[in-house]
Amino acid sequence: WVLGVTAAFSFPQVFNEIYPVWTYSYLALLFPVFLATDYLRYKPVVLLQGLSLIVTWFMLLYAQGLRAVQFLEFFYGMGTATDIAYYSYIYSVVDVNLYQKVTSYCRSATLVGYTVGSVSGQVLVSVAGWSLFSLNVISLTSISIAFGTAWFLPMPQKSLFFHHVSSQQLSCEMKVMDCKNGSAVQDHPDVQSAPGWEDETKVPLNGEGHSAEKQEQKVDIVKVLKDLWRDFLQCYSSRTMLCWSVWWALSTCGYFQVINYAQGLWEMVLPSHSTDIYNGAVEAASTLLGAVAVVVVGHIKTSWAMWGEVALALFSFLIAAAVYVMDTVHNIWVCYGSYVVFRIIYMMLITIATFQIATNLSVERYALVFGVNTFIALALQTVLTLIVVDASGLGLDIFTQFMIYASYFAVISLVFLVSGICSIVRAYRRQEQMQSRS
């Protein structure tokens, strides 16, 4: 993607006028998409995501001119904003006891797809000598197949806020449907006692009963928004939850900026037209090693409540160091290595943060908290993009941008170091007070 765009436009146009459109689009669409996903019950938004990505890759193949490529970035922003439908859909069609397993399946599928795509692209370019146009044709074909497959997904009967139906009620409704379709005996005691069951002779032929039922089931949007606000306040009233969420939002903002512009930095360090490049291999290696780190960190036993903030501070400092080295040492292999270290540490920390947040939440609030954290991250990223990247702001060159990103992570490290030390001091003081009282 990066190489294809930079071949047609100057670096200032790519970094300062094209890339920022994705950030703005993602932010503007995230909250409406979040509500639409729940209201439309996931599947339509999953289809919208597939359609948006098809348009994105079609335009990537044939669009010409600055405005066209900016529209491309808008559709890509729509595609990434609708990710929430993909990750939420599975929870609406499986039992709550299977949530952990299906989460693992979704994340594994994403990592495997990312790795296979990166390795295949690298092999086809380096060994088979394929063009970037051919790679994008393969991507468009894959997305089209995924879009076609999505049409066959079952339509969920419930959602988190707008169509909340208990599993018991849903089971009863399914029994009634089976009965009315003739697959169940009408005098079955379970069916007759199910809410909503009626004898066929008592069902109004003009459908008035159904319209009345629909009227009763109309969603009160104001009530839904009030429930959202109440859940938001309850979730973030915990200091632990607030701490991990703040780190999530701050670090994800910086992570998006680095991965979005990393390949542009590599292109400036070593232009692709002058030598062979291994961007795909580096992306694959960082993904695989990050996955290994995630597995390892799942077996680490420590008191995250006490040492979590200090750990975040130390690892954030390592991230800042990796970004600084990537920016200042103009050697492509050093850049590659620093990028791999950067992604491994981030993936490890975001896994810990996700686990710590999840342990303080009920399952029903996962989407709300993770959605809010992502929204805040995008809002911060928009501000950072407007000031640092956008041509209407400072419009800084890529090397200066990465120096700012390194400083950004260093500030995060300092903030959490101070907060962590204060938390540890308070914890020890409480222990001493308890011991003295006893």
Tab-separated table of C-alpha atoms in Angstrom:
chain	number	residue	atom	x	y	z
A	1	TRP	CA	0.000	0.000	0.000
A	2	VAL	CA	2.619	2.504	1.139
A	3	LEU	CA	4.962	1.745	-1.752
A	4	GLY	CA	2.175	2.011	-4.306
A	5	VAL	CA	0.995	5.392	-2.998
A	6	THR	CA	4.479	6.869	-2.572
A	7	ALA	CA	5.276	5.944	-6.174
A	8	ALA	CA	2.484	8.208	-7.421
A	9	PHE	CA	2.746	11.103	-4.924
A	10	SER	CA	5.446	13.033	-3.148
A	11	PHE	CA	6.308	12.141	0.440
A	12	PRO	CA	4.814	15.369	1.878
A	13	GLN	CA	1.530	14.632	0.065
A	14	VAL	CA	1.416	11.054	1.345
A	15	PHE	CA	2.325	11.841	4.958
A	16	ASN	CA	0.680	15.242	5.390
A	17	GLU	CA	-2.403	15.149	3.129
A	18	ILE	CA	-3.393	11.514	2.446
A	19	TYR	CA	-2.716	9.488	5.595
A	20	PRO	CA	-4.449	11.923	8.011
A	21	VAL	CA	-7.795	11.317	6.245
A	22	TRP	CA	-7.851	7.754	7.619
A	23	THR	CA	-7.478	9.028	11.192
A	24	TYR	CA	-10.242	11.623	10.837
A	25	SER	CA	-12.605	9.150	9.140
A	26	TYR	CA	-11.988	6.452	11.734
A	27	LEU	CA	-12.736	8.860	14.588
A	28	ALA	CA	-15.837	10.386	12.976
A	29	LEU	CA	-17.372	7.008	12.158
A	30	LEU	CA	-16.485	5.007	15.275
A	31	PHE	CA	-19.324	6.085	17.612
A	32	PRO	CA	-22.113	6.044	14.966
A	33	VAL	CA	-20.875	2.635	13.829
A	34	PHE	CA	-20.833	1.421	17.445
A	35	LEU	CA	-24.534	2.318	17.851
A	36	ALA	CA	-25.481	1.085	14.375
A	37	THR	CA	-23.734	-2.229	15.003
A	38	ASP	CA	-25.882	-2.909	18.054
A	39	TYR	CA	-29.105	-1.546	16.574
A	40	LEU	CA	-28.776	-3.448	13.261
A	41	ARG	CA	-27.555	-6.595	15.064
A	42	TYR	CA	-24.038	-6.899	13.704
A	43	LYS	CA	-24.420	-8.718	10.382
A	44	PRO	CA	-25.350	-5.675	8.217
A	45	VAL	CA	-22.308	-3.806	9.571
A	46	VAL	CA	-20.069	-6.828	8.893
A	47	LEU	CA	-21.308	-6.677	5.287
A	48	LEU	CA	-20.673	-2.916	5.228
A	49	GLN	CA	-17.106	-3.569	6.338
A	50	GLY	CA	-16.558	-6.018	3.490
A	51	LEU	CA	-18.053	-3.589	0.971
A	52	SER	CA	-15.911	-0.712	2.297
A	53	LEU	CA	-12.735	-2.759	1.939
A	54	ILE	CA	-13.703	-3.849	-1.577
A	55	VAL	CA	-14.144	-0.199	-2.565
A	56	THR	CA	-10.817	0.629	-0.869
A	57	TRP	CA	-8.805	-1.960	-2.769
A	58	PHE	CA	-10.602	-1.279	-6.059
A	59	MET	CA	-9.692	2.395	-5.753
A	60	LEU	CA	-6.157	1.445	-4.750
A	61	LEU	CA	-5.853	-0.340	-8.102
A	62	TYR	CA	-7.427	2.301	-10.323
A	63	ALA	CA	-7.864	5.620	-8.482
A	64	GLN	CA	-5.753	8.532	-9.684
A	65	GLY	CA	-5.314	11.980	-8.232
A	66	LEU	CA	-5.052	13.322	-4.709
A	67	ARG	CA	-8.806	13.631	-4.073
A	68	ALA	CA	-9.458	10.058	-5.219
A	69	VAL	CA	-6.815	8.647	-2.894
A	70	GLN	CA	-8.205	10.731	-0.019
A	71	PHE	CA	-11.613	9.138	-0.677
A	72	LEU	CA	-9.824	5.794	-0.621
A	73	GLU	CA	-8.568	6.614	2.875
A	74	PHE	CA	-12.117	7.524	3.915
A	75	PHE	CA	-13.432	4.111	2.861
A	76	TYR	CA	-10.504	2.457	4.621
A	77	GLY	CA	-11.430	4.409	7.753
A	78	MET	CA	-14.958	3.068	7.411
A	79	GLY	CA	-13.579	-0.453	7.064
A	80	THR	CA	-11.489	-0.195	10.222
A	81	ALA	CA	-14.274	1.531	12.189
A	82	THR	CA	-16.595	-1.393	11.409
A	83	ASP	CA	-14.076	-3.864	12.891
A	84	ILE	CA	-16.167	-3.691	16.050
A	85	ALA	CA	-18.982	-5.556	14.263
A	86	TYR	CA	-16.670	-8.438	13.374
A	87	TYR	CA	-15.328	-8.795	16.898
A	88	SER	CA	-18.761	-8.375	18.523
A	89	TYR	CA	-20.804	-10.550	16.171
A	90	ILE	CA	-19.583	-13.877	17.520
A	91	TYR	CA	-20.666	-12.991	21.082
A	92	SER	CA	-24.252	-12.555	19.911
A	93	VAL	CA	-24.573	-16.081	18.491
A	94	VAL	CA	-22.765	-18.229	21.081
A	95	ASP	CA	-23.317	-19.031	24.728
A	96	VAL	CA	-21.507	-16.925	27.321
A	97	ASN	CA	-19.541	-20.006	28.440
A	98	LEU	CA	-17.845	-20.085	25.032
A	99	TYR	CA	-16.722	-16.427	25.031
A	100	GLN	CA	-13.111	-17.163	25.975
A	101	LYS	CA	-12.802	-19.881	23.341
A	102	VAL	CA	-14.326	-17.861	20.495
A	103	THR	CA	-12.229	-14.825	21.433
A	104	SER	CA	-9.167	-17.009	21.031
A	105	TYR	CA	-10.440	-18.220	17.650
A	106	CYS	CA	-11.048	-14.665	16.399
A	107	ARG	CA	-7.647	-13.391	17.490
A	108	SER	CA	-5.902	-16.473	16.137
A	109	ALA	CA	-7.655	-16.093	12.780
A	110	THR	CA	-6.593	-12.449	12.581
A	111	LEU	CA	-2.961	-13.211	13.474
A	112	VAL	CA	-2.767	-16.175	11.090
A	113	GLY	CA	-4.300	-14.156	8.250
A	114	TYR	CA	-1.946	-11.248	8.870
A	115	THR	CA	1.079	-13.536	8.977
A	116	VAL	CA	0.132	-15.542	5.885
A	117	GLY	CA	-0.561	-12.346	3.963
A	118	SER	CA	2.763	-10.776	4.944
A	119	VAL	CA	4.812	-13.894	4.165
A	120	SER	CA	3.005	-14.539	0.870
A	121	GLY	CA	3.480	-10.947	-0.236
A	122	GLN	CA	7.177	-11.029	0.607
A	123	VAL	CA	7.752	-14.330	-1.210
A	124	LEU	CA	5.794	-13.288	-4.300
A	125	VAL	CA	7.692	-9.994	-4.571
A	126	SER	CA	11.203	-11.206	-3.672
A	127	VAL	CA	11.176	-14.679	-5.260
A	128	ALA	CA	8.532	-14.647	-7.985
A	129	GLY	CA	9.049	-10.994	-8.938
A	130	TRP	CA	5.380	-10.049	-8.753
A	131	SER	CA	4.335	-6.408	-8.946
A	132	LEU	CA	2.541	-4.492	-6.219
A	133	PHE	CA	-0.478	-4.253	-8.546
A	134	SER	CA	-0.702	-8.063	-8.627
A	135	LEU	CA	-0.553	-8.244	-4.819
A	136	ASN	CA	-3.408	-5.775	-4.564
A	137	VAL	CA	-5.453	-7.872	-7.023
A	138	ILE	CA	-4.972	-10.866	-4.696
A	139	SER	CA	-6.056	-8.731	-1.722
A	140	LEU	CA	-9.169	-7.543	-3.587
A	141	THR	CA	-10.035	-11.146	-4.496
A	142	SER	CA	-9.629	-12.302	-0.862
A	143	ILE	CA	-11.804	-9.473	0.450
A	144	SER	CA	-14.477	-10.212	-2.165
A	145	ILE	CA	-14.577	-13.873	-1.096
A	146	ALA	CA	-14.873	-12.820	2.561
A	147	PHE	CA	-17.690	-10.414	1.634
A	148	GLY	CA	-19.544	-13.202	-0.175
A	149	THR	CA	-19.077	-15.552	2.769
A	150	ALA	CA	-20.517	-12.980	5.180
A	151	TRP	CA	-23.902	-13.153	3.435
A	152	PHE	CA	-24.323	-16.710	4.733
A	153	LEU	CA	-23.746	-15.789	8.395
A	154	PRO	CA	-26.826	-16.308	10.589
A	155	MET	CA	-28.646	-13.152	11.654
A	156	PRO	CA	-28.368	-12.676	15.455
A	157	GLN	CA	-31.630	-12.398	17.389
A	158	LYS	CA	-30.230	-10.197	20.138
A	159	SER	CA	-27.675	-7.484	20.784
A	160	LEU	CA	-26.144	-5.789	23.796
A	161	PHE	CA	-28.281	-2.635	24.188
A	162	PHE	CA	-31.062	-2.274	21.621
A	163	HIS	CA	-32.220	-5.882	21.319
A	164	HIS	CA	-31.315	-7.413	24.661
A	165	VAL	CA	-33.004	-10.806	24.959
A	166	SER	CA	-32.261	-13.333	27.660
A	167	SER	CA	-31.182	-16.781	26.531
A	168	GLN	CA	-34.206	-18.329	28.279
A	169	GLN	CA	-36.618	-16.027	26.487
A	170	LEU	CA	-34.877	-16.629	23.173
A	171	SER	CA	-35.147	-20.387	23.691
A	172	CYS	CA	-38.872	-20.073	24.305
A	173	GLU	CA	-39.307	-17.914	21.213
A	174	MET	CA	-37.483	-20.499	19.120
A	175	LYS	CA	-39.815	-23.203	20.450
A	176	VAL	CA	-42.820	-21.091	19.444
A	177	MET	CA	-41.399	-20.565	15.961
A	178	ASP	CA	-40.812	-24.302	15.573
A	179	CYS	CA	-44.351	-24.972	16.728
A	180	LYS	CA	-45.927	-22.543	14.275
A	181	ASN	CA	-43.838	-23.966	11.459
A	182	GLY	CA	-45.319	-27.359	12.166
A	183	SER	CA	-42.177	-28.964	13.553
A	184	ALA	CA	-43.592	-29.190	17.086
A	185	VAL	CA	-46.863	-30.565	18.405
A	186	GLN	CA	-49.279	-27.811	19.412
A	187	ASP	CA	-50.406	-29.498	22.600
A	188	HIS	CA	-46.810	-29.843	23.885
A	189	PRO	CA	-46.885	-28.455	27.484
A	190	ASP	CA	-43.601	-26.568	27.123
A	191	VAL	CA	-44.788	-24.861	23.999
A	192	GLN	CA	-48.198	-23.956	25.346
A	193	SER	CA	-46.694	-22.360	28.419
A	194	ALA	CA	-44.109	-20.415	26.428
A	195	PRO	CA	-44.712	-16.644	26.360
A	196	GLY	CA	-46.178	-15.482	23.060
A	197	TRP	CA	-47.652	-18.858	22.077
A	198	GLU	CA	-51.146	-18.727	20.785
A	199	ASP	CA	-53.534	-21.144	19.237
A	200	GLU	CA	-53.574	-20.640	15.493
A	201	THR	CA	-57.302	-19.855	15.568
A	202	LYS	CA	-56.683	-16.941	17.933
A	203	VAL	CA	-54.129	-15.200	15.748
A	204	PRO	CA	-55.639	-12.095	14.035
A	205	LEU	CA	-55.543	-12.507	10.254
A	206	ASN	CA	-54.909	-8.806	9.629
A	207	GLY	CA	-51.619	-8.905	11.569
A	208	GLU	CA	-52.715	-6.290	14.117
A	209	GLY	CA	-51.420	-8.415	16.956
A	210	HIS	CA	-47.955	-8.477	15.438
A	211	SER	CA	-47.876	-4.739	14.870
A	212	ALA	CA	-48.942	-4.141	18.461
A	213	GLU	CA	-46.201	-6.477	19.633
A	214	LYS	CA	-43.681	-4.613	17.508
A	215	GLN	CA	-44.899	-1.331	18.941
A	216	GLU	CA	-44.327	-2.627	22.456
A	217	GLN	CA	-40.826	-3.749	21.505
A	218	LYS	CA	-39.848	-0.357	20.098
A	219	VAL	CA	-36.498	0.736	21.380
A	220	ASP	CA	-36.275	3.854	23.514
A	221	ILE	CA	-33.052	5.419	22.235
A	222	VAL	CA	-32.936	7.934	25.088
A	223	LYS	CA	-33.138	5.083	27.583
A	224	VAL	CA	-30.381	3.209	25.774
A	225	LEU	CA	-28.105	6.269	25.877
A	226	LYS	CA	-28.877	6.741	29.589
A	227	ASP	CA	-28.000	3.108	30.225
A	228	LEU	CA	-24.763	3.571	28.297
A	229	TRP	CA	-23.868	6.638	30.379
A	230	ARG	CA	-24.684	4.864	33.639
A	231	ASP	CA	-22.557	1.858	32.670
A	232	PHE	CA	-19.749	4.194	31.606
A	233	LEU	CA	-19.688	5.917	35.011
A	234	GLN	CA	-19.792	2.602	36.875
A	235	CYS	CA	-16.983	1.092	34.800
A	236	TYR	CA	-14.579	4.002	35.172
A	237	SER	CA	-15.245	4.626	38.861
A	238	SER	CA	-12.592	2.011	39.692
A	239	ARG	CA	-9.041	3.421	39.966
A	240	THR	CA	-7.569	0.173	38.629
A	241	MET	CA	-9.873	0.216	35.621
A	242	LEU	CA	-9.151	3.888	35.014
A	243	CYS	CA	-5.376	3.377	35.212
A	244	TRP	CA	-5.234	0.518	32.701
A	245	SER	CA	-7.724	2.258	30.413
A	246	VAL	CA	-5.674	5.467	30.379
A	247	TRP	CA	-2.570	3.504	29.409
A	248	TRP	CA	-4.580	1.642	26.759
A	249	ALA	CA	-5.815	4.866	25.165
A	250	LEU	CA	-2.493	6.725	25.329
A	251	SER	CA	-0.350	3.855	24.057
A	252	THR	CA	-2.789	2.806	21.327
A	253	CYS	CA	-2.730	6.364	19.998
A	254	GLY	CA	1.065	6.232	19.705
A	255	TYR	CA	0.989	2.668	18.343
A	256	PHE	CA	-1.372	3.643	15.512
A	257	GLN	CA	0.869	6.532	14.545
A	258	VAL	CA	4.021	4.402	14.484
A	259	ILE	CA	2.613	1.469	12.487
A	260	ASN	CA	0.837	3.802	10.053
A	261	TYR	CA	4.013	5.685	9.179
A	262	ALA	CA	6.727	3.053	9.801
A	263	GLN	CA	6.887	1.875	6.203
A	264	GLY	CA	7.089	5.478	5.074
A	265	LEU	CA	10.102	5.904	7.372
A	266	TRP	CA	11.716	2.766	5.933
A	267	GLU	CA	11.149	4.107	2.428
A	268	MET	CA	13.002	7.279	3.390
A	269	VAL	CA	15.867	5.292	4.969
A	270	LEU	CA	16.210	2.902	2.011
A	271	PRO	CA	14.129	3.617	-1.128
A	272	SER	CA	12.485	0.486	-2.513
A	273	HIS	CA	13.505	1.244	-6.089
A	274	SER	CA	17.215	1.012	-5.218
A	275	THR	CA	17.291	-2.397	-3.502
A	276	ASP	CA	15.262	-5.367	-2.299
A	277	ILE	CA	13.017	-4.706	0.661
A	278	TYR	CA	11.683	-7.070	3.322
A	279	ASN	CA	8.774	-5.145	4.802
A	280	GLY	CA	6.424	-8.131	4.546
A	281	ALA	CA	8.860	-10.448	6.309
A	282	VAL	CA	9.342	-7.922	9.112
A	283	GLU	CA	5.572	-7.562	9.590
A	284	ALA	CA	5.201	-11.344	9.699
A	285	ALA	CA	8.091	-11.792	12.147
A	286	SER	CA	6.810	-9.071	14.476
A	287	THR	CA	3.323	-10.618	14.462
A	288	LEU	CA	4.577	-14.146	15.196
A	289	LEU	CA	7.007	-13.067	17.913
A	290	GLY	CA	4.332	-10.833	19.403
A	291	ALA	CA	1.969	-13.812	19.537
A	292	VAL	CA	4.647	-15.862	21.320
A	293	ALA	CA	5.158	-13.028	23.815
A	294	VAL	CA	1.402	-12.919	24.436
A	295	VAL	CA	1.382	-16.642	25.242
A	296	VAL	CA	4.376	-16.259	27.582
A	297	VAL	CA	2.906	-13.309	29.449
A	298	GLY	CA	-0.241	-15.345	30.064
A	299	HIS	CA	1.814	-17.607	32.357
A	300	ILE	CA	3.489	-14.820	34.344
A	301	LYS	CA	2.146	-14.609	37.870
A	302	THR	CA	2.665	-11.313	39.639
A	303	SER	CA	0.714	-8.766	41.635
A	304	TRP	CA	-0.355	-6.482	38.796
A	305	ALA	CA	-2.446	-4.449	41.241
A	306	MET	CA	0.753	-3.301	42.969
A	307	TRP	CA	3.438	-3.512	40.285
A	308	GLY	CA	1.326	-2.996	37.151
A	309	GLU	CA	1.896	0.758	36.807
A	310	VAL	CA	5.656	0.440	37.305
A	311	ALA	CA	5.734	-2.362	34.704
A	312	LEU	CA	3.815	-0.153	32.270
A	313	ALA	CA	6.301	2.658	32.914
A	314	LEU	CA	9.378	0.485	32.284
A	315	PHE	CA	8.033	-1.172	29.153
A	316	SER	CA	6.739	2.164	27.810
A	317	PHE	CA	10.289	3.470	28.205
A	318	LEU	CA	11.559	0.512	26.140
A	319	ILE	CA	8.985	1.351	23.474
A	320	ALA	CA	10.186	4.969	23.479
A	321	ALA	CA	13.786	3.748	23.111
A	322	ALA	CA	12.841	1.466	20.182
A	323	VAL	CA	11.086	4.308	18.355
A	324	TYR	CA	14.028	6.648	19.049
A	325	VAL	CA	16.527	4.128	17.620
A	326	MET	CA	14.293	3.560	14.597
A	327	ASP	CA	14.287	7.290	13.962
A	328	THR	CA	17.932	8.218	14.583
A	329	VAL	CA	19.940	5.230	13.292
A	330	HIS	CA	19.397	5.433	9.550
A	331	ASN	CA	20.067	1.770	8.879
A	332	ILE	CA	17.236	-0.317	7.474
A	333	TRP	CA	18.108	-3.433	9.490
A	334	VAL	CA	18.233	-1.450	12.714
A	335	CYS	CA	14.854	0.045	11.785
A	336	TYR	CA	13.464	-3.423	11.166
A	337	GLY	CA	14.800	-4.743	14.477
A	338	SER	CA	13.512	-1.767	16.454
A	339	TYR	CA	10.083	-2.125	14.858
A	340	VAL	CA	9.918	-5.815	15.826
A	341	VAL	CA	10.850	-4.947	19.435
A	342	PHE	CA	8.276	-2.147	19.442
A	343	ARG	CA	5.426	-4.409	18.307
A	344	ILE	CA	6.364	-7.295	20.627
A	345	ILE	CA	6.332	-5.056	23.704
A	346	TYR	CA	3.095	-3.345	22.724
A	347	MET	CA	1.266	-6.613	21.984
A	348	MET	CA	2.459	-8.022	25.302
A	349	LEU	CA	1.351	-4.963	27.292
A	350	ILE	CA	-1.990	-4.583	25.545
A	351	THR	CA	-2.727	-8.229	26.378
A	352	ILE	CA	-1.990	-7.591	30.054
A	353	ALA	CA	-4.119	-4.433	29.964
A	354	THR	CA	-6.984	-6.301	28.283
A	355	PHE	CA	-6.860	-9.043	30.905
A	356	GLN	CA	-6.724	-6.575	33.802
A	357	ILE	CA	-9.663	-4.607	32.426
A	358	ALA	CA	-11.654	-7.774	31.729
A	359	THR	CA	-11.166	-9.095	35.272
A	360	ASN	CA	-12.897	-5.973	36.611
A	361	LEU	CA	-15.819	-6.126	34.182
A	362	SER	CA	-18.866	-8.197	33.494
A	363	VAL	CA	-18.844	-9.703	30.009
A	364	GLU	CA	-21.677	-7.431	28.865
A	365	ARG	CA	-19.522	-4.327	29.352
A	366	TYR	CA	-16.474	-5.448	27.354
A	367	ALA	CA	-17.632	-3.801	24.127
A	368	LEU	CA	-18.498	-0.540	25.913
A	369	VAL	CA	-15.152	-0.141	27.717
A	370	PHE	CA	-12.969	-1.285	24.828
A	371	GLY	CA	-14.981	0.900	22.451
A	372	VAL	CA	-14.586	3.959	24.694
A	373	ASN	CA	-10.852	3.320	25.093
A	374	THR	CA	-10.432	3.023	21.331
A	375	PHE	CA	-12.484	6.182	20.771
A	376	ILE	CA	-10.300	8.147	23.197
A	377	ALA	CA	-7.175	6.761	21.514
A	378	LEU	CA	-8.476	7.930	18.135
A	379	ALA	CA	-9.392	11.357	19.520
A	380	LEU	CA	-5.830	11.756	20.832
A	381	GLN	CA	-4.456	10.469	17.543
A	382	THR	CA	-6.552	13.025	15.673
A	383	VAL	CA	-5.141	15.849	17.779
A	384	LEU	CA	-1.612	14.512	17.273
A	385	THR	CA	-2.199	14.174	13.532
A	386	LEU	CA	-3.643	17.680	13.233
A	387	ILE	CA	-0.692	19.244	15.037
A	388	VAL	CA	2.231	17.123	13.845
A	389	VAL	CA	1.311	15.510	10.519
A	390	ASP	CA	-1.409	17.448	8.713
A	391	ALA	CA	-0.317	20.016	6.149
A	392	SER	CA	-2.681	22.545	7.758
A	393	GLY	CA	-0.769	22.080	11.053
A	394	LEU	CA	2.993	21.860	11.421
A	395	GLY	CA	3.328	19.338	8.581
A	396	LEU	CA	6.603	17.977	9.930
A	397	ASP	CA	8.857	15.586	8.023
A	398	ILE	CA	8.777	11.876	8.883
A	399	PHE	CA	11.968	11.853	10.985
A	400	THR	CA	10.788	14.735	13.172
A	401	GLN	CA	7.431	12.996	13.569
A	402	PHE	CA	9.081	9.849	14.909
A	403	MET	CA	11.172	11.881	17.340
A	404	ILE	CA	7.905	13.303	18.695
A	405	TYR	CA	6.416	9.801	18.963
A	406	ALA	CA	9.457	8.617	20.923
A	407	SER	CA	9.079	11.602	23.251
A	408	TYR	CA	5.357	10.840	23.568
A	409	PHE	CA	6.048	7.323	24.867
A	410	ALA	CA	8.753	8.680	27.169
A	411	VAL	CA	6.184	11.034	28.738
A	412	ILE	CA	3.768	8.106	29.190
A	413	SER	CA	6.565	6.193	30.906
A	414	LEU	CA	7.302	9.087	33.268
A	415	VAL	CA	3.633	9.591	34.181
A	416	PHE	CA	3.096	5.930	35.044
A	417	LEU	CA	6.397	5.689	36.899
A	418	VAL	CA	5.379	8.521	39.224
A	419	SER	CA	1.851	7.104	39.603
A	420	GLY	CA	3.199	3.596	40.229
A	421	ILE	CA	5.654	4.721	42.905
A	422	CYS	CA	2.864	6.635	44.663
A	423	SER	CA	0.624	3.544	44.533
A	424	ILE	CA	3.334	1.317	46.021
A	425	VAL	CA	4.043	3.826	48.809
A	426	ARG	CA	0.314	4.018	49.629
A	427	ALA	CA	0.039	0.225	49.645
A	428	TYR	CA	2.969	-0.162	52.076
A	429	ARG	CA	1.557	2.553	54.336
A	430	ARG	CA	-1.802	0.767	54.468
A	431	GLN	CA	-0.036	-2.473	55.387
A	432	GLU	CA	1.902	-0.730	58.174
A	433	GLN	CA	-1.290	0.860	59.527
A	434	MET	CA	-3.079	-2.490	59.522
A	435	GLN	CA	-0.147	-4.152	61.296
A	436	SER	CA	0.038	-1.409	63.917
A	437	ARG	CA	-3.722	-1.664	64.602
A	438	SER	CA	-3.548	-5.430	64.918
